[in-house]
PDB file of C-alpha atoms and ligand atoms in Angstrom:
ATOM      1  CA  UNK A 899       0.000   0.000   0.000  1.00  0.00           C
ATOM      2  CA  UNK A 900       3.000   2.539  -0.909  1.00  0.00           C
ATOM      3  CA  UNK A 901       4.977   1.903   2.550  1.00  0.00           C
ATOM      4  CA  UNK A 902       7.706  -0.630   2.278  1.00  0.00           C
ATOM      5  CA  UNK A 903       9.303  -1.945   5.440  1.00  0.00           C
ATOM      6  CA  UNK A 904      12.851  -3.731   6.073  1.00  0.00           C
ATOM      7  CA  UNK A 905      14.089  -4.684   9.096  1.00  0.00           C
ATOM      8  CA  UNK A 906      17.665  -3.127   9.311  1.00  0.00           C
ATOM      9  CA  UNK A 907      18.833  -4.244  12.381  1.00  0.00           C
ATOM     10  CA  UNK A 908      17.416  -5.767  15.752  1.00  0.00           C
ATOM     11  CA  UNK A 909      14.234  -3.316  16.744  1.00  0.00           C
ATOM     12  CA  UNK A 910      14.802  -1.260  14.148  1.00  0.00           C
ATOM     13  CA  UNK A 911      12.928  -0.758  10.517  1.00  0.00           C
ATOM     14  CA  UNK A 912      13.254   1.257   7.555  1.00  0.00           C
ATOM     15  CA  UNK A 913       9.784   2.104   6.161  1.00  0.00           C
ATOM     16  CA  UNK A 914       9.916   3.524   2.724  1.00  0.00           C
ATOM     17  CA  UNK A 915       6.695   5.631   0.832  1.00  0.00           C
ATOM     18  CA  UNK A 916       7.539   4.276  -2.631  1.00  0.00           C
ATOM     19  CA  UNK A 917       6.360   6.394  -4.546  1.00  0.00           C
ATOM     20  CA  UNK A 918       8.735   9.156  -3.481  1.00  0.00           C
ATOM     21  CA  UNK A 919      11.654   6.636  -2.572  1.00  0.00           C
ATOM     22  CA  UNK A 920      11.993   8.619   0.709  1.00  0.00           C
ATOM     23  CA  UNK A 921      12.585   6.008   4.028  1.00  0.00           C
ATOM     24  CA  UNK A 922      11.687   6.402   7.773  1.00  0.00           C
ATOM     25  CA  UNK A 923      13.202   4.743   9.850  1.00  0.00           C
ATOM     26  CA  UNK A 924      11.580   2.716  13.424  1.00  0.00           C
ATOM     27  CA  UNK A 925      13.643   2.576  16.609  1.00  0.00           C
ATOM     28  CA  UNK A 926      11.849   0.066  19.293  1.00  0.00           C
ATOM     29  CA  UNK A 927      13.082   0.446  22.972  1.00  0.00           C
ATOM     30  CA  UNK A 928      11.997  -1.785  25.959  1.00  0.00           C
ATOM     31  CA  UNK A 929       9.370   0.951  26.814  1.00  0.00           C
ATOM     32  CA  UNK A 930       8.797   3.577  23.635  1.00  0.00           C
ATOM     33  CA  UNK A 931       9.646   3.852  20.165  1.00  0.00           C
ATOM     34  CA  UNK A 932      11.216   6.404  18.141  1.00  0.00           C
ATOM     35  CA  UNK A 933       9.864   7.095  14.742  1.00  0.00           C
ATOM     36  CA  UNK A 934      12.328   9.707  12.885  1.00  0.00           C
ATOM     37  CA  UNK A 935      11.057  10.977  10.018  1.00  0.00           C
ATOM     38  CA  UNK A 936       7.334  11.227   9.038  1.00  0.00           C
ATOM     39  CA  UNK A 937       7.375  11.234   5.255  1.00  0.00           C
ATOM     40  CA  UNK A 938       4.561  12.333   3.650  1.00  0.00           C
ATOM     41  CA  UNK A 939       2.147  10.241   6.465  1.00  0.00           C
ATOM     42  CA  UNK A 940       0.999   8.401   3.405  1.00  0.00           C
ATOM     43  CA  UNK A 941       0.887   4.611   2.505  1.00  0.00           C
ATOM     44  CA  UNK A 942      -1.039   3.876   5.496  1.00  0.00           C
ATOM     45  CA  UNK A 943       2.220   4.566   7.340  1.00  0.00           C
ATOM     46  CA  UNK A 944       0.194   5.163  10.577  1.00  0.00           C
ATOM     47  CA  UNK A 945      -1.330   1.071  10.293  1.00  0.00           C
ATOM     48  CA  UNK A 946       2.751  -0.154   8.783  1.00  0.00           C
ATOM     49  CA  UNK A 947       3.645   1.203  12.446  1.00  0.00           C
ATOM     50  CA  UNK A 948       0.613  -0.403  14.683  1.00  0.00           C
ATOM     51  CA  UNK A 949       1.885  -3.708  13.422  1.00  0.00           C
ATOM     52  CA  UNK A 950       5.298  -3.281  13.957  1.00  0.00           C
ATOM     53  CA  UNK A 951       4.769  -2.012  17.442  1.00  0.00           C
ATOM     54  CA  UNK A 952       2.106  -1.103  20.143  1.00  0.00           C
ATOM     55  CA  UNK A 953       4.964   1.083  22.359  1.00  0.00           C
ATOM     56  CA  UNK A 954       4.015   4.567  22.796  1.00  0.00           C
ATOM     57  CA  UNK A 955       5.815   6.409  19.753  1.00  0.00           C
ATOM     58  CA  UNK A 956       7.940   9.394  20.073  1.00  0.00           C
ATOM     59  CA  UNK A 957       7.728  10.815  16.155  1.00  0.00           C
ATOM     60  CA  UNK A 958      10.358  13.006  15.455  1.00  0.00           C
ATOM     61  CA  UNK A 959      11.870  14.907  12.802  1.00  0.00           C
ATOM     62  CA  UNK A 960      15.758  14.969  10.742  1.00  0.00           C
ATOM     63  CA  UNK A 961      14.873  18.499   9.914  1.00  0.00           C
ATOM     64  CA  UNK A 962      11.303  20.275   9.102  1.00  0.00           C
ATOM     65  CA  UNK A 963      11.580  19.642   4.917  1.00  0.00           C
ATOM     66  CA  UNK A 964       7.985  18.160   3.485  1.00  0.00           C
ATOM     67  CA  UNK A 965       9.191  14.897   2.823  1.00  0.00           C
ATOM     68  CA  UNK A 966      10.158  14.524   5.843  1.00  0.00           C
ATOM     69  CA  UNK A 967       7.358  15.979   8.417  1.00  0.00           C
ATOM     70  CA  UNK A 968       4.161  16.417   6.715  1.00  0.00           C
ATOM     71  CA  UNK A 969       3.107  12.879   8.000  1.00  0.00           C
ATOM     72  CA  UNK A 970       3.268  14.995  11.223  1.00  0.00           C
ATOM     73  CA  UNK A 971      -0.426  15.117  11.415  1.00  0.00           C
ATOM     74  CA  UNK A 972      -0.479  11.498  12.460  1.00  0.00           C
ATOM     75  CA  UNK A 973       0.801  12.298  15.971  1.00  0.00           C
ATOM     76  CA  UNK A 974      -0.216  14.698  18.708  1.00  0.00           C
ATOM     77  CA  UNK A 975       3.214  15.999  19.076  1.00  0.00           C
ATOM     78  CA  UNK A 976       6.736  16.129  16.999  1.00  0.00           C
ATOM     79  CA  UNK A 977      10.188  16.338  17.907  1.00  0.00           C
ATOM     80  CA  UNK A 978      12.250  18.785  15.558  1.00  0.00           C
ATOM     81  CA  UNK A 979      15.928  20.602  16.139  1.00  0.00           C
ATOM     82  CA  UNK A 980      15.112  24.419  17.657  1.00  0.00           C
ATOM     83  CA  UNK A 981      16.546  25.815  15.018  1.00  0.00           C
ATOM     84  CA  UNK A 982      13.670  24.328  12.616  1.00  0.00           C
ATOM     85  CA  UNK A 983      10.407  24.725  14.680  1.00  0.00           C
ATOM     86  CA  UNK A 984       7.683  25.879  12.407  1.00  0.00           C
ATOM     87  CA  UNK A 985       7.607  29.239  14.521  1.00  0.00           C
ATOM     88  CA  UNK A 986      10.840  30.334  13.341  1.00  0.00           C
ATOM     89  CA  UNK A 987       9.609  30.995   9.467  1.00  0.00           C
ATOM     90  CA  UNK A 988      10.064  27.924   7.456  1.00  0.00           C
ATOM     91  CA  UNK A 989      11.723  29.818   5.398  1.00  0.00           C
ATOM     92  CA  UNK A 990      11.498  26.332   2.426  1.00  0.00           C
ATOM     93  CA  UNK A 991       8.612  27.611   2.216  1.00  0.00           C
ATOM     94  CA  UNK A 992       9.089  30.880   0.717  1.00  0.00           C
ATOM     95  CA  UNK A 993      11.343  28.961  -1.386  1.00  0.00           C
ATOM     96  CA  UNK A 994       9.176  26.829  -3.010  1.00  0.00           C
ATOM     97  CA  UNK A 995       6.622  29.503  -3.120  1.00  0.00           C
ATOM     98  CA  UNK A 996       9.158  31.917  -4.885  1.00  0.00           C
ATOM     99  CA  UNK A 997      10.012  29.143  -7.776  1.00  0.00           C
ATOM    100  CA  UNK A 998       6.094  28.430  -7.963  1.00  0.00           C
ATOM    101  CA  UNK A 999       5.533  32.064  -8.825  1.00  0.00           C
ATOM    102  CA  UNK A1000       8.097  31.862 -11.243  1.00  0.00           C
ATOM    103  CA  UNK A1001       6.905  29.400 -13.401  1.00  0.00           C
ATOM    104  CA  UNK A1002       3.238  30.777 -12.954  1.00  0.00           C
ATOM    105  CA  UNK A1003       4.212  33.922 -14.695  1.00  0.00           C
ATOM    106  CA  UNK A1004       7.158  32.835 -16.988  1.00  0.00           C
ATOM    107  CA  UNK A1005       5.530  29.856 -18.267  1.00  0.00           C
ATOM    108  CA  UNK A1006       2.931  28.185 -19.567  1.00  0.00           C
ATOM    109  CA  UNK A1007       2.800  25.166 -17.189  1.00  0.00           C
ATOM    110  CA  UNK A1008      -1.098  24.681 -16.193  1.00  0.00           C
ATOM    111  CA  UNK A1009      -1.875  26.686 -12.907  1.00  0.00           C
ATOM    112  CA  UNK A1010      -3.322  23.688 -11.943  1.00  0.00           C
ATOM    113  CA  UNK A1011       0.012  21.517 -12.331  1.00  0.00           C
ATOM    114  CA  UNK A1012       1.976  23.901  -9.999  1.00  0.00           C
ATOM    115  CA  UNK A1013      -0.270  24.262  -7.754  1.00  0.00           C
ATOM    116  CA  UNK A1014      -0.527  20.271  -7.327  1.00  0.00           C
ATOM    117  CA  UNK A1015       3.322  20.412  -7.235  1.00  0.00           C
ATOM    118  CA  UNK A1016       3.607  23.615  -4.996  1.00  0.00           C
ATOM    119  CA  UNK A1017       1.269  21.864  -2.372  1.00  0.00           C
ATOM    120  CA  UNK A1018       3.892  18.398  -2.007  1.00  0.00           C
ATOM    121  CA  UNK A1019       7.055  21.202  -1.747  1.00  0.00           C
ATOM    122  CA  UNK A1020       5.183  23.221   1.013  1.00  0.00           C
ATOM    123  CA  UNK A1021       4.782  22.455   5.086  1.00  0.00           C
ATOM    124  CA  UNK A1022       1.482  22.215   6.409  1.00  0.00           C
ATOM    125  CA  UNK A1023       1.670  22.271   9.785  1.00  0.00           C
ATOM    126  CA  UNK A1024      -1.752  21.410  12.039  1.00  0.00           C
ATOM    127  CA  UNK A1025      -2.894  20.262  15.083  1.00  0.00           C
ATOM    128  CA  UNK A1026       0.393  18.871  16.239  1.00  0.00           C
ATOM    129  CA  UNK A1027       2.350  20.445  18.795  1.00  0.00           C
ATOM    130  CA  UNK A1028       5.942  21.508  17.713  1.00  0.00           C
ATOM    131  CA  UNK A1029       9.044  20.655  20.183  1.00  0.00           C
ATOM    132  CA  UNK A1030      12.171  21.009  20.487  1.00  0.00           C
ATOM    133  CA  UNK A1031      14.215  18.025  20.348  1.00  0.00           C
ATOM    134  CA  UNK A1032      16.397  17.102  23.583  1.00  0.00           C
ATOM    135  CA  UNK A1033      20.278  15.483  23.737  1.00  0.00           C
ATOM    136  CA  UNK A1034      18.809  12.140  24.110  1.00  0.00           C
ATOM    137  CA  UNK A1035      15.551  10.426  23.619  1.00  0.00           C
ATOM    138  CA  UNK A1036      15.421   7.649  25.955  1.00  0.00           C
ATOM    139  CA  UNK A1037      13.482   4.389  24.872  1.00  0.00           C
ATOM    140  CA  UNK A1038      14.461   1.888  27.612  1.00  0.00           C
ATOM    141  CA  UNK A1039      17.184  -0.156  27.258  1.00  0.00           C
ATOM    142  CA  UNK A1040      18.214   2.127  24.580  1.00  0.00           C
ATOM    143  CA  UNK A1041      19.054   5.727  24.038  1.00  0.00           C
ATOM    144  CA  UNK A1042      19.457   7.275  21.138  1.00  0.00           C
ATOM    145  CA  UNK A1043      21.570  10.818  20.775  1.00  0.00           C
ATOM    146  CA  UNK A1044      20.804  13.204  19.167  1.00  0.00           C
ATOM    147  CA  UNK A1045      23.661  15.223  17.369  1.00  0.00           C
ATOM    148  CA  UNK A1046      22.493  18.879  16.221  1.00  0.00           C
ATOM    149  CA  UNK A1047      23.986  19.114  12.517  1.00  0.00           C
ATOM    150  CA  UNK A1048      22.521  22.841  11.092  1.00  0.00           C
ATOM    151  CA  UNK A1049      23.664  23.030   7.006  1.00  0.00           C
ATOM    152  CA  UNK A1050      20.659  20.882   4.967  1.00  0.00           C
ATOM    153  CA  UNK A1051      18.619  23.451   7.157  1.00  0.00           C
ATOM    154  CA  UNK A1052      19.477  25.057  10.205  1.00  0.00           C
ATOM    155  CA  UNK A1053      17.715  22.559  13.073  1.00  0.00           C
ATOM    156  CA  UNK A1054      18.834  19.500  10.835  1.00  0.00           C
ATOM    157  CA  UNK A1055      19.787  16.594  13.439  1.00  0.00           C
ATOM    158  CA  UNK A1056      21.639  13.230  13.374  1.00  0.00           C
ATOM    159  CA  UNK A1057      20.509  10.146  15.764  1.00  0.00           C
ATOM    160  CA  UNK A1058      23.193   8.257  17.211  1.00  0.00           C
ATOM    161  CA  UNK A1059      21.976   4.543  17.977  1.00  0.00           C
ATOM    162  CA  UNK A1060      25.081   3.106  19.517  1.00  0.00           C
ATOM    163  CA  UNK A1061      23.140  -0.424  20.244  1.00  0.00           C
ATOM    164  CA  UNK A1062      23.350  -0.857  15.987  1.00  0.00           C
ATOM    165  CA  UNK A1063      26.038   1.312  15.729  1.00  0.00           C
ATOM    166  CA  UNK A1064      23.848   3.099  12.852  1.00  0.00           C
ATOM    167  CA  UNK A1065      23.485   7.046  12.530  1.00  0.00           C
ATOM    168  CA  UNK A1066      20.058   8.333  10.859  1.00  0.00           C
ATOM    169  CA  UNK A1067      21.364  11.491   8.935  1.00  0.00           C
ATOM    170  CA  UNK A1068      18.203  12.469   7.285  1.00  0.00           C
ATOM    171  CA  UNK A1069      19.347  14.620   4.443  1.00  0.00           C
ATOM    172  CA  UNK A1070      22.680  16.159   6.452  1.00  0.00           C
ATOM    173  CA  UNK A1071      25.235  13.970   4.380  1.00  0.00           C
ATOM    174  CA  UNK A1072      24.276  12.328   0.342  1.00  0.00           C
ATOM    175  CA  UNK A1073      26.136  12.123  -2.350  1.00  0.00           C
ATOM    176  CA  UNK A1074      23.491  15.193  -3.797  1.00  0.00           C
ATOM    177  CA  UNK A1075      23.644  17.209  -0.775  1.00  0.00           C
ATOM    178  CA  UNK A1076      21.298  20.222  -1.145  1.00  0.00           C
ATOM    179  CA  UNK A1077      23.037  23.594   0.799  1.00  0.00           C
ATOM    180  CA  UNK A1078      20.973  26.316  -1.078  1.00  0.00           C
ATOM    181  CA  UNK A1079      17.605  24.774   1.255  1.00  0.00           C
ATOM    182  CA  UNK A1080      19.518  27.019   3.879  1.00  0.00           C
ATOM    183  CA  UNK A1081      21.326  29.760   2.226  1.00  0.00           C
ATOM    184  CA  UNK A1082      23.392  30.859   5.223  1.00  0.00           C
ATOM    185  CA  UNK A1083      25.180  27.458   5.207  1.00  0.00           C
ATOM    186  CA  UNK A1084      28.593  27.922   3.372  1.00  0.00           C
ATOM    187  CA  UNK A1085      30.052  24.711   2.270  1.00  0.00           C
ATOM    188  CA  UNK A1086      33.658  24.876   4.164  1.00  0.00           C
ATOM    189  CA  UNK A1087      31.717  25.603   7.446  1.00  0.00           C
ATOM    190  CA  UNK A1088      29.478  22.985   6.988  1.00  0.00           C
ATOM    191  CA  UNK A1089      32.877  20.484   6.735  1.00  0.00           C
ATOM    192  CA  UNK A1090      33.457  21.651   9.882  1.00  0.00           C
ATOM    193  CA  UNK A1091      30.188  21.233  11.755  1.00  0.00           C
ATOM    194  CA  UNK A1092      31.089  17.222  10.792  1.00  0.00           C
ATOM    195  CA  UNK A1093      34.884  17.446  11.576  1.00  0.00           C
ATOM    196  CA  UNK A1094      33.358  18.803  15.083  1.00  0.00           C
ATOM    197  CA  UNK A1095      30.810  15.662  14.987  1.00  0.00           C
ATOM    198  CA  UNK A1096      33.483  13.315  14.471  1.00  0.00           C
ATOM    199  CA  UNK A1097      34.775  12.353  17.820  1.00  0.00           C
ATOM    200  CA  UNK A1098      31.094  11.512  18.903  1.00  0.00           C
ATOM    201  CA  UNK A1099      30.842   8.923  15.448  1.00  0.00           C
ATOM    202  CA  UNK A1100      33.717   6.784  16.634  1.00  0.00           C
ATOM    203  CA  UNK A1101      31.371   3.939  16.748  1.00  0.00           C
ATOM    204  CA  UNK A1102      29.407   4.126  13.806  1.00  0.00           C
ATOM    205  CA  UNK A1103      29.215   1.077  11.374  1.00  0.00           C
ATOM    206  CA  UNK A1104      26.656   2.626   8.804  1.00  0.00           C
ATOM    207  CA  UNK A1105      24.493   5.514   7.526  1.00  0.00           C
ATOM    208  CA  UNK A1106      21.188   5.440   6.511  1.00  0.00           C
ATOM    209  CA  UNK A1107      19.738   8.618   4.948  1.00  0.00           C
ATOM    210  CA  UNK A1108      16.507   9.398   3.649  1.00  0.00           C
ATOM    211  CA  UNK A1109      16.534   9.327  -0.116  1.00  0.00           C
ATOM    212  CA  UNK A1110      18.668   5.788  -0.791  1.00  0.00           C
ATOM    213  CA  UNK A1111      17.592   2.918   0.595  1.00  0.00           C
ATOM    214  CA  UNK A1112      21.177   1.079   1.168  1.00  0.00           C
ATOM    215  CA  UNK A1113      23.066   2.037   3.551  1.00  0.00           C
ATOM    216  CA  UNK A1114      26.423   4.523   3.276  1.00  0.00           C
ATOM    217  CA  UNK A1115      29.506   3.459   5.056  1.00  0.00           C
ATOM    218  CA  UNK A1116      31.303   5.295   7.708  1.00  0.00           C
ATOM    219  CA  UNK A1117      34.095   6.118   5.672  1.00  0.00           C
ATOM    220  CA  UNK A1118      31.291   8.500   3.902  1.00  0.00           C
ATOM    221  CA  UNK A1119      31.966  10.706   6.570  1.00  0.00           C
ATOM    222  CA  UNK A1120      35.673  11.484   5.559  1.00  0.00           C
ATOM    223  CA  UNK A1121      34.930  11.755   2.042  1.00  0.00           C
ATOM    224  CA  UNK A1122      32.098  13.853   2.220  1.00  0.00           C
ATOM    225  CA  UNK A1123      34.675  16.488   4.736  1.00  0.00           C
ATOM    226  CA  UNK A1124      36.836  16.412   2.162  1.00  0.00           C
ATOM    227  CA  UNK A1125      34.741  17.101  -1.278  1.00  0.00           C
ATOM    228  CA  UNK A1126      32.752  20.276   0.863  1.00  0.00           C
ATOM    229  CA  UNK A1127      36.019  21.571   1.633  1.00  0.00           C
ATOM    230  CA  UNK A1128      36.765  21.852  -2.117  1.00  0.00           C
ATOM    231  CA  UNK A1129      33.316  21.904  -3.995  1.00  0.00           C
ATOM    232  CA  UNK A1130      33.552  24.940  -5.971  1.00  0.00           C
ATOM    233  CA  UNK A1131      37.367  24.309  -7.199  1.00  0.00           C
ATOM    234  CA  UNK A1132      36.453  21.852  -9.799  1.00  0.00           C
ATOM    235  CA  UNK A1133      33.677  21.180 -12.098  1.00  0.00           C
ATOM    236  CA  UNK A1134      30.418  22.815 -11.736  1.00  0.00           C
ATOM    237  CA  UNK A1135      26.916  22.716 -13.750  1.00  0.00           C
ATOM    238  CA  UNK A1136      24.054  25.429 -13.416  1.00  0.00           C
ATOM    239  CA  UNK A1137      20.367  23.882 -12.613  1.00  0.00           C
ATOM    240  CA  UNK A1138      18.105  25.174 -14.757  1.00  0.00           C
ATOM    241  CA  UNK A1139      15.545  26.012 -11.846  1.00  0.00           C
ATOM    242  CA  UNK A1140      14.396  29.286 -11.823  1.00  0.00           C
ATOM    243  CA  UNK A1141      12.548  31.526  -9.032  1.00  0.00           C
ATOM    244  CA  UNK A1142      15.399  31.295  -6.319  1.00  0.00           C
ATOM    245  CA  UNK A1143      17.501  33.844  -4.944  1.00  0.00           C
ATOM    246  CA  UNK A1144      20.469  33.303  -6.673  1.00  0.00           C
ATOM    247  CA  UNK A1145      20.947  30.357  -9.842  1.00  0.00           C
ATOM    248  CA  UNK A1146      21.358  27.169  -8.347  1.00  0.00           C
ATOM    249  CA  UNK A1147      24.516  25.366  -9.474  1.00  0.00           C
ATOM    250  CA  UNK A1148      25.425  21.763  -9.139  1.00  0.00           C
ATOM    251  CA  UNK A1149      29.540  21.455  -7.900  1.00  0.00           C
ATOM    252  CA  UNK A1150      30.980  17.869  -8.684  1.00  0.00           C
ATOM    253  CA  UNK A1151      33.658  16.520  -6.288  1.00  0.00           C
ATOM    254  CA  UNK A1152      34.981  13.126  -7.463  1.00  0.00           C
ATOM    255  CA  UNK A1153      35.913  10.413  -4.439  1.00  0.00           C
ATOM    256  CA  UNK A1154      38.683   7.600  -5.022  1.00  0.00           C
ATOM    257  CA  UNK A1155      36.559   5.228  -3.239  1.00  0.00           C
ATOM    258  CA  UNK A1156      32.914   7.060  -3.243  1.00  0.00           C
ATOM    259  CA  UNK A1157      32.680   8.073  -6.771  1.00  0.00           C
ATOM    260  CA  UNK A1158      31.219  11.660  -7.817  1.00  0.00           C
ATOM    261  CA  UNK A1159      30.183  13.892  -4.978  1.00  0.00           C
ATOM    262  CA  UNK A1160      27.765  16.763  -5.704  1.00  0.00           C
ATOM    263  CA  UNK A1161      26.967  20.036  -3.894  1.00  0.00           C
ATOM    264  CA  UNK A1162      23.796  22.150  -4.848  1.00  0.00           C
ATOM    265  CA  UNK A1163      24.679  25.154  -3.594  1.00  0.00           C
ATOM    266  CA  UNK A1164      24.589  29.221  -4.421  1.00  0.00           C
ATOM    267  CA  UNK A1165      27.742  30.375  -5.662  1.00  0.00           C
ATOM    268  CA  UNK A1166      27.723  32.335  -2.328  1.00  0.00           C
ATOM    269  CA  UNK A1167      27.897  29.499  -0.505  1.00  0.00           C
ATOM    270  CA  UNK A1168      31.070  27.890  -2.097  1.00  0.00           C
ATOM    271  CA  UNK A1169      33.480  31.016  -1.303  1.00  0.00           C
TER     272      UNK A1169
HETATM  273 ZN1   ZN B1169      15.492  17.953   3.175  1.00  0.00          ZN
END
């Protein structure tokens, strides 16, 4: 019914809304769950996690981006980093809004058809009370850290599971990484918000992000350090996406081991 689910590791599960490829991931404790991640609260994702488990759920958020919260309406309250509460502007929304208007007066793409679009890029957020997530979220026999990681947006966060050794990066580390969502994040300070991280991922075995369903290795981290410390040097292609503040452009970092890196960043945000 549109939400796969994998067991990744002991008490843990990787639920994926197929149609947008984007996962969320289950953490089960002795006494509560964690849910991070929300997706789009389609695929009857709310009846995928009765059967997998009848703990009380704690849902929370890798950062407050669509595909990520707008299943938030599921759940009573949501966990997000401060620095992405919904009372601090959401300013992806104006984002999407300002490419929407674009292509409503520049094109001749049906109303209709950016509208539909528009309404998938923009946050909706209800009934649900908004929190700030905490250092830890404790789940019996298991806690889980929580690593503040501002760049993808500024309250992105990691989750440190040490009992799988896994970290749940949401959108904070990819091989497409998308800096102009936040366009106060410049790339070489963003290498160093992970450098900072990297004492506290001694540990960690594997990645999982939100938008590939396999799992990065550690050795990501390094490699990603390395290519947004020199994104910008090499080769770079402009997305043809119009309606943002500055042009988009796509910087390629090739990785020995990892392949081709990209950045999508404002030129801004490469100096
Ligand atoms: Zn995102």
């Amino acid at each position: 019914m549109g939400t796969k689910i994998k067991k990744i590791a002991q008490d843990t599960f990787m639920l994926t809304y197929t149609p947008m490829g984007v996962n969320q991931f289950l953490l089960v404790g002795e006494q509560k769950a964690l849910l991070i991640d929300t997706g789009y609260g389609k695929g009857g994702l709310d009846k995928k996690l009765k059967k997998l488990t009848s703990l009380p759920l704690i849902a929370a958020n890798s950062h407050l981006h669509p595909d990520h919260s707008n299943g938030n309406f599921l759940f009573e309250s949501v966990f997000v980093g401060e620095a992405d509460l919904p009372e601090r502007g959401m300013p992806s929304n104006d984002l999407a809004r300002g490419v929407a208007d674009y292509y409503l007066h520049n094109s001749r793409i049906p109303k209709a058809l950016i509208g539909k679009i528009l309404k998938l890029g923009l946050m909706r957020p209800g009934q649900e009370k908004y929190l700030p997530l905490e250092d830890v979220v404790e789940l019996g026999g298991r806690s889980v850290k929580v690593l503040p990681c501002p760049g993808h947006t500024p309250g992105s966060c990691l989750f440190l599971d040490e009992n799988t050794a896994s970290l749940f990066a949401g959108d904070a580390i990819n091989g497409a990484f998308w800096a102009f969502t936040s366009p106060q994040t410049n790339l070489k300070e963003y290498a160093e918000v992970w450098e900072s991280l990297k004492p506290r991922l001694q540990g960690v075995k594997r990645l999982w992000i939100s938008h590939h369903r396999a799992p990065l290795d550690a050795g990501y981290i390094d490699a990603f350090i390395k290519a947004l410390r020199t994104a910008g040097a090499g080769e770079c292609k402009l997305v043809g996406i119009k309606g943002t503040p500055e042009q988009v452009n796509i910087y390629k970092v090739k990785d020995e081991k990892f392949g081709t890196l990209t950045f999508w960043a404002y030129p801004s945000q490469v100096r």
